[in-house]
Amino acid sequence: VAAAYGEPATVDPVNTASVPSGWAVQVASSPKQSEAQALLDETSKQAPSVLADAVGFTVAFEKGGVTYYRARFGFGSKTAASKACNALKKKKIECYAVHQ
């Protein structure tokens, strides 16, 4: 019976722990992780009061065989993420709130 289920999937604790769950505000996407991180840093500098309590992070995804990195800030609720994104848009920073 155990063989029918196979081996349990392994989890990378470092990468798993580094991606907050809940709601996020995505501000950019880039084919280079360093660029995505730089965009997070720049956005933090442009809107420090809006992002003071947010956690910046990147998330890799693949599209058309190419790996891209999403630049996101984590929030605890949909309301907080939406409020932050609206404040960023007032500062001419494109973004959208997303559940992850």
CSV table of N, CA and C in Angstrom, one decimal, residues 50 82-93:
chain,number,residue,atom,x,y,z
A,50,VAL,N,4.6,53.5,2.4
A,50,VAL,CA,3.6,52.5,1.9
A,50,VAL,C,4.1,51.1,2.2
A,82,SER,N,-4.4,45.7,-1.3
A,82,SER,CA,-5.1,46.6,-2.2
A,82,SER,C,-4.9,48.1,-1.8
A,83,LYS,N,-4.9,48.3,-0.6
A,83,LYS,CA,-4.6,49.7,-0.1
A,83,LYS,C,-3.2,50.1,-0.5
A,84,ALA,N,-2.2,49.2,-0.3
A,84,ALA,CA,-0.8,49.6,-0.6
A,84,ALA,C,-0.7,49.8,-2.1
A,85,CYS,N,-1.3,48.9,-2.9
A,85,CYS,CA,-1.2,49.1,-4.4
A,85,CYS,C,-1.8,50.4,-4.8
A,86,ASN,N,-3.0,50.8,-4.3
A,86,ASN,CA,-3.6,52.0,-4.6
A,86,ASN,C,-2.7,53.2,-4.3
A,87,ALA,N,-2.0,53.1,-3.1
A,87,ALA,CA,-1.1,54.2,-2.7
A,87,ALA,C,0.1,54.2,-3.7
A,88,LEU,N,0.6,53.1,-4.1
A,88,LEU,CA,1.7,53.0,-5.1
A,88,LEU,C,1.3,53.6,-6.4
A,89,LYS,N,0.1,53.3,-6.9
A,89,LYS,CA,-0.4,53.9,-8.1
A,89,LYS,C,-0.4,55.4,-8.1
A,90,LYS,N,-0.8,56.0,-6.9
A,90,LYS,CA,-0.8,57.4,-6.8
A,90,LYS,C,0.6,58.0,-6.9
A,91,LYS,N,1.6,57.2,-6.7
A,91,LYS,CA,3.0,57.6,-6.9
A,91,LYS,C,3.6,57.2,-8.2
A,92,LYS,N,2.6,56.8,-9.1
A,92,LYS,CA,2.9,56.4,-10.5
A,92,LYS,C,3.8,55.1,-10.6
A,93,ILE,N,3.5,54.2,-9.6
A,93,ILE,CA,4.2,52.9,-9.6
A,93,ILE,C,3.1,51.9,-10.0
